[in-house]
Amino acid sequence: MDHYLDIRLLPDPEFPAPILMNALFAKLHRALVAQSTTDIGISFPGATPSHLGGVMRLHGSAARLDTHMDIGAISPVPDAAGHCQVRRVQSKSSAERLRRRYLKRHPEVDEETAAQQIPNEAERRLALPYLRIKSSSSDQQFLLFIQQRPEVHQQTGDFNSYGLSSTATIPWF
């Protein structure tokens, strides 16, 4: 992870930045899936607690980034860069998921009773920025919540087809 490439969204009067970021991320995901890539990570240096901002940063070797992009200069990572883990976080408390689990454990209960036992208000939402994407394997839309955690030490490892990893870190600057 010695090089990076920033992809900046330009303001668009017709589409807000989150919609443009969703489209950009979907294209990147399709490319990473098609090439079975595990050595490119992503980060969002302009992220806030409510949105991912207007910059997607790709991390990897210069040669690997060059095979994926033809849009700008690939730059070396600054020497003083820290480390950050960028990972997916899934909510374990969606009301629908809790009902499905309840019905599995209690086959004698019908769906209406489960809905009464576990109302929508039982659901806890994640307070993290997210992307709305469509899975290339199931064709279903879902929210992909992103957590960026600064780390003290660099960790090597593979990245999934979203450019995320629960173990590996990327340079953070």
Short mmCIF file of N, CA and C in Angstrom, two decimals, residues 65-126:
data_model
loop_
_atom_site.label_atom_id
_atom_site.label_comp_id
_atom_site.label_asym_id
_atom_site.label_seq_id
_atom_site.Cartn_x
_atom_site.Cartn_y
_atom_site.Cartn_z
N LEU A 65 -2.80 -0.03 -9.16
CA LEU A 65 -3.72 1.09 -9.38
C LEU A 65 -3.75 1.49 -10.84
N ASP A 66 -2.60 1.41 -11.50
CA ASP A 66 -2.51 1.78 -12.91
C ASP A 66 -3.35 0.86 -13.79
N THR A 67 -3.51 -0.40 -13.39
CA THR A 67 -4.32 -1.33 -14.20
C THR A 67 -5.81 -1.04 -14.07
N HIS A 68 -6.22 -0.33 -13.01
CA HIS A 68 -7.63 -0.06 -12.78
C HIS A 68 -8.08 1.32 -13.22
N MET A 69 -7.16 2.29 -13.27
CA MET A 69 -7.56 3.67 -13.48
C MET A 69 -6.81 4.33 -14.62
N ASP A 70 -7.50 5.21 -15.27
CA ASP A 70 -6.89 6.05 -16.29
C ASP A 70 -7.48 7.44 -16.16
N ILE A 71 -7.40 8.00 -14.93
CA ILE A 71 -8.06 9.28 -14.72
C ILE A 71 -7.16 10.34 -14.07
N GLY A 72 -6.01 9.95 -13.59
CA GLY A 72 -5.18 10.95 -12.95
C GLY A 72 -3.86 10.36 -12.50
N ALA A 73 -3.08 11.20 -11.87
CA ALA A 73 -1.75 10.77 -11.43
C ALA A 73 -1.85 9.95 -10.16
N ILE A 74 -1.10 8.87 -10.13
CA ILE A 74 -0.98 8.04 -8.94
C ILE A 74 0.18 8.59 -8.14
N SER A 75 -0.01 8.81 -6.84
CA SER A 75 0.99 9.47 -6.00
C SER A 75 1.50 8.54 -4.92
N PRO A 76 2.77 8.73 -4.52
CA PRO A 76 3.27 7.93 -3.39
C PRO A 76 2.63 8.41 -2.08
N VAL A 77 2.46 7.49 -1.17
CA VAL A 77 1.91 7.81 0.15
C VAL A 77 2.94 8.64 0.90
N PRO A 78 2.52 9.70 1.58
CA PRO A 78 3.47 10.50 2.37
C PRO A 78 4.14 9.66 3.45
N ASP A 79 5.39 9.96 3.74
CA ASP A 79 6.15 9.21 4.74
C ASP A 79 5.52 9.26 6.12
N ALA A 80 4.89 10.36 6.46
CA ALA A 80 4.33 10.53 7.80
C ALA A 80 2.91 9.99 7.94
N ALA A 81 2.44 9.23 6.97
CA ALA A 81 1.06 8.72 7.01
C ALA A 81 0.86 7.77 8.18
N GLY A 82 -0.31 7.83 8.77
CA GLY A 82 -0.70 6.90 9.82
C GLY A 82 -1.37 5.69 9.18
N HIS A 83 -2.18 4.99 9.95
CA HIS A 83 -2.87 3.80 9.45
C HIS A 83 -4.33 3.86 9.87
N CYS A 84 -5.19 3.29 9.04
CA CYS A 84 -6.62 3.30 9.31
C CYS A 84 -7.24 2.01 8.81
N GLN A 85 -8.15 1.48 9.59
CA GLN A 85 -8.91 0.32 9.14
C GLN A 85 -10.25 0.83 8.62
N VAL A 86 -10.58 0.48 7.38
CA VAL A 86 -11.85 0.87 6.78
C VAL A 86 -12.63 -0.42 6.58
N ARG A 87 -13.74 -0.55 7.31
CA ARG A 87 -14.46 -1.82 7.29
C ARG A 87 -15.97 -1.62 7.21
N ARG A 88 -16.63 -2.69 6.84
CA ARG A 88 -18.08 -2.72 6.80
C ARG A 88 -18.59 -3.03 8.21
N VAL A 89 -19.66 -2.36 8.58
CA VAL A 89 -20.32 -2.65 9.85
C VAL A 89 -21.77 -2.99 9.53
N GLN A 90 -22.23 -4.11 10.06
CA GLN A 90 -23.61 -4.53 9.83
C GLN A 90 -24.39 -4.41 11.13
N SER A 91 -25.61 -3.91 11.03
CA SER A 91 -26.48 -3.80 12.18
C SER A 91 -26.98 -5.19 12.54
N LYS A 92 -26.84 -5.53 13.79
CA LYS A 92 -27.31 -6.84 14.26
C LYS A 92 -28.74 -6.75 14.80
N SER A 93 -29.34 -5.57 14.68
CA SER A 93 -30.62 -5.38 15.34
C SER A 93 -31.73 -4.91 14.41
N SER A 94 -31.69 -5.24 13.15
CA SER A 94 -32.79 -4.90 12.26
C SER A 94 -34.02 -5.67 12.72
N ALA A 95 -35.17 -5.00 12.80
CA ALA A 95 -36.40 -5.64 13.29
C ALA A 95 -36.75 -6.86 12.43
N GLU A 96 -36.58 -6.74 11.14
CA GLU A 96 -36.89 -7.86 10.25
C GLU A 96 -35.97 -9.06 10.54
N ARG A 97 -34.70 -8.80 10.72
CA ARG A 97 -33.75 -9.87 11.01
C ARG A 97 -34.05 -10.51 12.38
N LEU A 98 -34.39 -9.68 13.37
CA LEU A 98 -34.72 -10.21 14.68
C LEU A 98 -35.98 -11.09 14.62
N ARG A 99 -36.96 -10.69 13.81
CA ARG A 99 -38.18 -11.51 13.65
C ARG A 99 -37.86 -12.84 12.99
N ARG A 100 -37.02 -12.81 11.94
CA ARG A 100 -36.66 -14.08 11.27
C ARG A 100 -35.98 -15.03 12.24
N ARG A 101 -35.06 -14.49 13.04
CA ARG A 101 -34.38 -15.31 14.04
C ARG A 101 -35.36 -15.88 15.06
N TYR A 102 -36.29 -15.05 15.50
CA TYR A 102 -37.29 -15.47 16.47
C TYR A 102 -38.16 -16.59 15.90
N LEU A 103 -38.59 -16.44 14.64
CA LEU A 103 -39.42 -17.46 14.00
C LEU A 103 -38.66 -18.78 13.84
N LYS A 104 -37.37 -18.70 13.59
CA LYS A 104 -36.57 -19.92 13.47
C LYS A 104 -36.51 -20.68 14.79
N ARG A 105 -36.34 -19.93 15.88
CA ARG A 105 -36.26 -20.56 17.20
C ARG A 105 -37.62 -21.01 17.73
N HIS A 106 -38.68 -20.37 17.23
CA HIS A 106 -40.05 -20.67 17.69
C HIS A 106 -40.94 -20.98 16.49
N PRO A 107 -40.81 -22.15 15.90
CA PRO A 107 -41.58 -22.49 14.70
C PRO A 107 -43.09 -22.52 14.93
N GLU A 108 -43.52 -22.59 16.17
CA GLU A 108 -44.96 -22.62 16.46
C GLU A 108 -45.60 -21.23 16.37
N VAL A 109 -44.79 -20.17 16.30
CA VAL A 109 -45.28 -18.79 16.26
C VAL A 109 -45.45 -18.34 14.81
N ASP A 110 -46.55 -17.62 14.53
CA ASP A 110 -46.75 -17.11 13.17
C ASP A 110 -46.12 -15.72 13.03
N GLU A 111 -46.06 -15.22 11.79
CA GLU A 111 -45.37 -13.95 11.51
C GLU A 111 -46.05 -12.77 12.20
N GLU A 112 -47.36 -12.79 12.29
CA GLU A 112 -48.08 -11.69 12.93
C GLU A 112 -47.73 -11.58 14.41
N THR A 113 -47.65 -12.71 15.07
CA THR A 113 -47.28 -12.72 16.49
C THR A 113 -45.83 -12.25 16.66
N ALA A 114 -44.96 -12.68 15.76
CA ALA A 114 -43.56 -12.24 15.82
C ALA A 114 -43.47 -10.73 15.64
N ALA A 115 -44.29 -10.17 14.74
CA ALA A 115 -44.29 -8.72 14.51
C ALA A 115 -44.77 -7.98 15.76
N GLN A 116 -45.69 -8.58 16.51
CA GLN A 116 -46.16 -7.97 17.75
C GLN A 116 -45.08 -8.07 18.83
N GLN A 117 -44.38 -9.20 18.86
CA GLN A 117 -43.32 -9.41 19.84
C GLN A 117 -42.12 -8.48 19.59
N ILE A 118 -41.83 -8.28 18.32
CA ILE A 118 -40.66 -7.46 17.94
C ILE A 118 -41.13 -6.35 17.01
N PRO A 119 -41.57 -5.22 17.56
CA PRO A 119 -42.05 -4.11 16.72
C PRO A 119 -40.90 -3.39 16.02
N ASN A 120 -41.23 -2.60 15.03
CA ASN A 120 -40.21 -1.85 14.29
C ASN A 120 -39.41 -0.93 15.21
N GLU A 121 -40.01 -0.49 16.29
CA GLU A 121 -39.33 0.42 17.24
C GLU A 121 -38.16 -0.27 17.94
N ALA A 122 -38.13 -1.60 17.91
CA ALA A 122 -37.03 -2.33 18.54
C ALA A 122 -35.73 -2.20 17.75
N GLU A 123 -35.85 -1.71 16.55
CA GLU A 123 -34.70 -1.61 15.65
C GLU A 123 -33.77 -0.48 16.08
N ARG A 124 -32.46 -0.74 16.02
CA ARG A 124 -31.46 0.29 16.29
C ARG A 124 -30.72 0.59 14.99
N ARG A 125 -30.65 1.83 14.63
CA ARG A 125 -29.95 2.25 13.42
C ARG A 125 -28.50 2.59 13.74
N LEU A 126 -27.62 2.30 12.77
CA LEU A 126 -26.21 2.65 12.93
C LEU A 126 -26.03 4.14 12.61
#
